[in-house]
Amino acid sequence: RKEVEQDPGPFNVPEGATVAFNCTYSNSASQSFFWYRQDCRKEPKLLMSVYSSGNEDGRFTAQLNRASQYISLLIRDSKLSDSATYLCVSPGYSSASKIIFGSGTRLSIRP
Amino acid sequence: EAQVTQNPRYLITVTGKKLTVTCSQNMNHEYMSWYRQDPGLGLRQIYYSMNVEVTDKGDVPEGYKVSRKEKRNFPLILESPSPNQTSLYFCASSAGQRRNSPLHFGNGTRLTVT
């Protein structure tokens, strides 16, 4: 099992819709997670940090479910500009500090 | 402005010709890392560094070298590039010691080896 797994999508939803996708992780000792957004051929950019109680920032909500070992990202009232690939990231818990990326979920918002 | 700077943005080279991709950060970050990104494979870690003179292999280190002589710089060296190293490369840094420290990425280097 991969350490961090995401549904690759693509998710194709109409503008204004609410969309959610999950990321599962295998290391139960992981403490914090991040969602990054990556536009085509550009660098990943931090979207949200995800801590134990979840996090909300405008239209975006990130939740952590420790019992089932997944994190979720919810986007409300989606905009055309939300079209991107969303990467789930888990900082490694070992002393080596390996940082594990999911392979990303592609989201496409249509007019 | 806090940033991670990679150079060059685009590079086309031939097999076997040594090259270096530079990476510099101005945030006094301890942790720096190199990734390559290929279609269908996501971001894969090549090497990382916890601090000056401390480097370690990631998932795909073969064919690459790194050095960390100063805190701000973390160059990626391809001693003898091969076509399978054609990829999009990202350098990243973070404060490192705190688990909730996110990564900051450079703009990327698109390398083509013919």
CSV table of C-alpha atoms in Angstrom, one decimal:
chain,number,residue,atom,x,y,z
A,1,ARG,CA,0.0,0.0,0.0
A,2,LYS,CA,1.3,3.4,-0.9
A,3,GLU,CA,2.0,5.7,2.1
A,4,VAL,CA,-0.3,8.4,0.6
A,5,GLU,CA,-2.9,7.6,-1.9
A,6,GLN,CA,-5.3,9.8,-3.9
A,7,ASP,CA,-7.9,9.2,-6.6
A,8,PRO,CA,-6.3,10.6,-9.7
A,9,GLY,CA,-9.6,11.7,-11.2
A,10,PRO,CA,-10.2,13.6,-13.3
A,11,PHE,CA,-13.1,15.1,-11.4
A,12,ASN,CA,-15.2,17.2,-13.9
A,13,VAL,CA,-17.8,19.3,-12.3
A,14,PRO,CA,-19.9,22.4,-13.2
A,15,GLU,CA,-19.1,25.8,-11.9
A,16,GLY,CA,-20.8,26.5,-8.6
A,17,ALA,CA,-20.8,22.8,-7.6
A,18,THR,CA,-19.4,21.5,-4.4
A,19,VAL,CA,-16.7,18.9,-4.8
A,20,ALA,CA,-14.8,16.8,-2.3
A,21,PHE,CA,-11.9,14.3,-2.6
A,22,ASN,CA,-10.0,12.3,-0.2
A,23,CYS,CA,-6.5,11.2,0.5
A,24,THR,CA,-5.6,8.1,2.5
A,25,TYR,CA,-2.4,7.6,4.5
A,26,SER,CA,-0.9,4.5,5.9
A,27,ASN,CA,1.3,5.8,8.7
A,28,SER,CA,-0.9,6.3,11.7
A,29,ALA,CA,1.9,8.3,13.5
A,30,SER,CA,1.6,11.1,10.9
A,31,GLN,CA,0.7,14.3,12.8
A,32,SER,CA,0.0,16.9,10.1
A,33,PHE,CA,-0.8,17.1,6.5
A,34,PHE,CA,-1.0,19.6,3.7
A,35,TRP,CA,-3.0,20.2,0.6
A,36,TYR,CA,-1.1,21.7,-2.3
A,37,ARG,CA,-2.5,23.0,-5.6
A,38,GLN,CA,-0.6,22.6,-8.8
A,39,ASP,CA,-1.4,24.2,-12.1
A,40,CYS,CA,-0.2,22.6,-15.3
A,41,ARG,CA,3.6,22.8,-15.6
A,42,LYS,CA,3.9,25.0,-12.5
A,43,GLU,CA,5.2,24.5,-9.1
A,44,PRO,CA,3.0,23.2,-6.3
A,45,LYS,CA,1.7,25.9,-4.0
A,46,LEU,CA,0.4,25.4,-0.5
A,47,LEU,CA,-3.3,25.5,-0.3
A,48,MET,CA,-4.0,24.5,3.3
A,49,SER,CA,-2.5,22.9,6.3
A,50,VAL,CA,-4.6,20.2,8.0
A,51,TYR,CA,-4.3,19.7,11.7
A,52,SER,CA,-6.2,17.5,14.1
A,53,SER,CA,-9.4,19.6,14.1
A,54,GLY,CA,-9.5,20.4,10.5
A,55,ASN,CA,-9.2,23.7,8.8
A,56,GLU,CA,-11.4,26.1,6.9
A,57,ASP,CA,-10.4,28.9,4.6
A,58,GLY,CA,-13.1,30.6,2.6
A,59,ARG,CA,-14.6,28.1,0.2
A,60,PHE,CA,-12.1,25.4,1.2
A,61,THR,CA,-12.4,23.0,4.1
A,62,ALA,CA,-9.9,20.3,5.0
A,63,GLN,CA,-10.7,17.6,7.5
A,64,LEU,CA,-8.6,14.9,9.1
A,65,ASN,CA,-10.1,11.6,10.1
A,66,ARG,CA,-7.6,9.7,12.2
A,67,ALA,CA,-9.7,6.7,12.8
A,68,SER,CA,-10.0,5.9,9.1
A,69,GLN,CA,-6.7,7.5,8.2
A,70,TYR,CA,-7.8,9.9,5.5
A,71,ILE,CA,-7.9,13.6,4.9
A,72,SER,CA,-10.4,15.3,2.8
A,73,LEU,CA,-10.7,18.6,0.8
A,74,LEU,CA,-14.0,20.2,0.2
A,75,ILE,CA,-14.4,23.0,-2.3
A,76,ARG,CA,-17.7,24.9,-2.2
A,77,ASP,CA,-19.1,27.1,-4.9
A,78,SER,CA,-16.3,26.0,-7.3
A,79,LYS,CA,-14.9,28.5,-9.7
A,80,LEU,CA,-13.3,28.0,-13.1
A,81,SER,CA,-10.0,29.0,-11.5
A,82,ASP,CA,-10.2,26.1,-9.2
A,83,SER,CA,-9.2,23.8,-12.1
A,84,ALA,CA,-5.9,22.3,-11.1
A,85,THR,CA,-4.3,19.2,-9.6
A,86,TYR,CA,-4.6,18.9,-5.8
A,87,LEU,CA,-1.7,17.1,-4.0
A,88,CYS,CA,-2.0,15.6,-0.6
A,89,VAL,CA,1.3,15.7,1.4
A,90,SER,CA,2.3,13.9,4.5
A,91,PRO,CA,5.5,14.9,6.3
A,92,GLY,CA,7.4,11.7,7.2
A,93,TYR,CA,7.4,10.9,10.8
A,94,SER,CA,10.7,9.2,10.8
A,95,SER,CA,13.9,11.0,11.8
A,96,ALA,CA,14.7,11.1,8.1
A,97,SER,CA,11.9,13.6,7.6
A,98,LYS,CA,10.9,12.1,4.3
A,99,ILE,CA,8.0,14.1,2.8
A,100,ILE,CA,5.5,11.9,0.9
A,101,PHE,CA,3.3,13.2,-1.9
A,102,GLY,CA,0.2,11.7,-3.2
A,103,SER,CA,0.1,11.4,-7.0
A,104,GLY,CA,-2.6,14.2,-7.1
A,105,THR,CA,-6.2,14.5,-8.0
A,106,ARG,CA,-7.1,16.4,-11.2
A,107,LEU,CA,-10.1,18.7,-10.9
A,108,SER,CA,-11.7,20.4,-13.9
A,109,ILE,CA,-14.4,22.9,-13.5
A,110,ARG,CA,-16.6,23.5,-16.5
A,111,PRO,CA,-18.7,26.6,-17.2
B,1,GLU,CA,10.4,38.5,-1.0
B,2,ALA,CA,10.7,35.0,0.5
B,3,GLN,CA,11.4,32.6,-2.3
B,4,VAL,CA,13.1,29.5,-3.7
B,5,THR,CA,15.0,30.2,-6.9
B,6,GLN,CA,15.9,27.6,-9.4
B,7,ASN,CA,18.0,28.0,-12.5
B,8,PRO,CA,17.7,27.4,-15.4
B,9,ARG,CA,14.0,27.2,-16.1
B,10,TYR,CA,14.6,25.2,-19.3
B,11,LEU,CA,17.6,23.1,-20.3
B,12,ILE,CA,18.2,21.0,-23.3
B,13,THR,CA,21.4,18.9,-23.3
B,14,VAL,CA,23.0,15.8,-24.7
B,15,THR,CA,23.7,12.5,-23.1
B,16,GLY,CA,26.8,12.5,-21.0
B,17,LYS,CA,27.3,16.2,-20.7
B,18,LYS,CA,27.6,17.1,-17.0
B,19,LEU,CA,25.1,19.7,-15.8
B,20,THR,CA,24.2,21.5,-12.6
B,21,VAL,CA,20.8,22.9,-11.7
B,22,THR,CA,21.1,25.5,-9.0
B,23,CYS,CA,18.7,26.1,-6.1
B,24,SER,CA,18.8,28.9,-3.6
B,25,GLN,CA,16.4,30.0,-0.8
B,26,ASN,CA,16.4,33.2,1.2
B,27,MET,CA,14.3,32.0,4.1
B,28,ASN,CA,17.1,30.5,6.3
B,29,HIS,CA,15.4,27.1,5.9
B,30,GLU,CA,17.2,24.1,7.2
B,31,TYR,CA,15.5,21.5,5.0
B,32,MET,CA,15.9,21.4,1.3
B,33,SER,CA,14.9,18.8,-1.2
B,34,TRP,CA,14.9,17.9,-4.9
B,35,TYR,CA,12.0,16.3,-6.7
B,36,ARG,CA,11.3,15.1,-10.2
B,37,GLN,CA,7.8,15.0,-11.7
B,38,ASP,CA,6.9,12.7,-14.5
B,39,PRO,CA,3.4,12.0,-16.0
B,40,GLY,CA,1.6,9.4,-14.0
B,41,LEU,CA,4.3,9.1,-11.4
B,42,GLY,CA,3.7,12.3,-9.4
B,43,LEU,CA,6.5,14.0,-7.4
B,44,ARG,CA,9.3,11.7,-6.5
B,45,GLN,CA,12.0,12.8,-4.1
B,46,ILE,CA,15.6,12.6,-5.4
B,47,TYR,CA,17.7,13.9,-2.5
B,48,TYR,CA,17.1,15.9,0.6
B,49,SER,CA,19.2,17.8,3.1
B,50,MET,CA,18.4,18.4,6.8
B,51,ASN,CA,21.1,21.0,7.2
B,52,VAL,CA,24.5,22.1,6.0
B,53,GLU,CA,26.7,19.1,5.1
B,54,VAL,CA,23.8,16.7,5.8
B,55,THR,CA,22.3,15.1,2.8
B,56,ASP,CA,20.4,11.9,2.2
B,57,LYS,CA,18.9,9.8,-0.6
B,58,GLY,CA,15.2,10.0,-1.5
B,59,ASP,CA,13.3,7.5,-3.6
B,60,VAL,CA,15.1,8.0,-6.9
B,61,PRO,CA,18.7,9.1,-6.2
B,62,GLU,CA,20.5,7.1,-9.0
B,63,GLY,CA,22.3,9.3,-11.5
B,64,TYR,CA,22.2,12.4,-9.3
B,65,LYS,CA,24.4,14.1,-6.8
B,66,VAL,CA,23.8,17.0,-4.4
B,67,SER,CA,25.8,19.2,-2.1
B,68,ARG,CA,24.9,21.5,0.8
B,69,LYS,CA,28.0,23.5,1.6
B,70,GLU,CA,25.9,26.6,2.6
B,71,LYS,CA,22.5,26.8,4.1
B,72,ARG,CA,20.9,28.7,1.3
B,73,ASN,CA,22.1,26.6,-1.7
B,74,PHE,CA,21.4,23.1,-2.7
B,75,PRO,CA,22.6,22.3,-6.3
B,76,LEU,CA,21.5,19.2,-8.2
B,77,ILE,CA,24.3,17.7,-10.2
B,78,LEU,CA,23.9,15.2,-13.1
B,79,GLU,CA,27.4,13.9,-13.8
B,80,SER,CA,26.4,12.0,-16.9
B,81,PRO,CA,22.8,12.8,-17.9
B,82,SER,CA,20.8,10.2,-19.8
B,83,PRO,CA,17.5,10.5,-21.7
B,84,ASN,CA,15.6,8.8,-18.8
B,85,GLN,CA,16.4,11.9,-16.7
B,86,THR,CA,14.3,14.1,-19.0
B,87,SER,CA,11.8,15.4,-16.5
B,88,LEU,CA,10.4,18.5,-14.6
B,89,TYR,CA,12.5,19.1,-11.6
B,90,PHE,CA,11.5,21.1,-8.5
B,91,CYS,CA,13.6,22.3,-5.6
B,92,ALA,CA,11.8,22.9,-2.3
B,93,SER,CA,12.7,24.1,1.2
B,94,SER,CA,11.0,24.2,4.6
B,95,ALA,CA,11.8,25.2,8.1
B,96,GLY,CA,12.2,21.5,8.6
B,97,GLN,CA,12.4,20.9,12.3
B,98,ARG,CA,8.7,21.6,12.9
B,99,ARG,CA,6.4,19.0,11.5
B,100,ASN,CA,3.9,21.5,10.5
B,101,SER,CA,6.3,23.4,8.2
B,102,PRO,CA,5.1,23.4,4.7
B,103,LEU,CA,7.4,23.2,1.6
B,104,HIS,CA,8.1,26.2,-0.5
B,105,PHE,CA,8.8,25.3,-4.1
B,106,GLY,CA,11.0,26.8,-6.8
B,107,ASN,CA,9.5,27.5,-10.3
B,108,GLY,CA,10.8,24.3,-11.7
B,109,THR,CA,13.4,23.3,-14.3
B,110,ARG,CA,12.3,21.4,-17.4
B,111,LEU,CA,15.3,19.3,-18.5
B,112,THR,CA,15.5,17.5,-21.8
B,113,VAL,CA,18.3,15.0,-22.4
B,114,THR,CA,18.7,13.9,-26.0
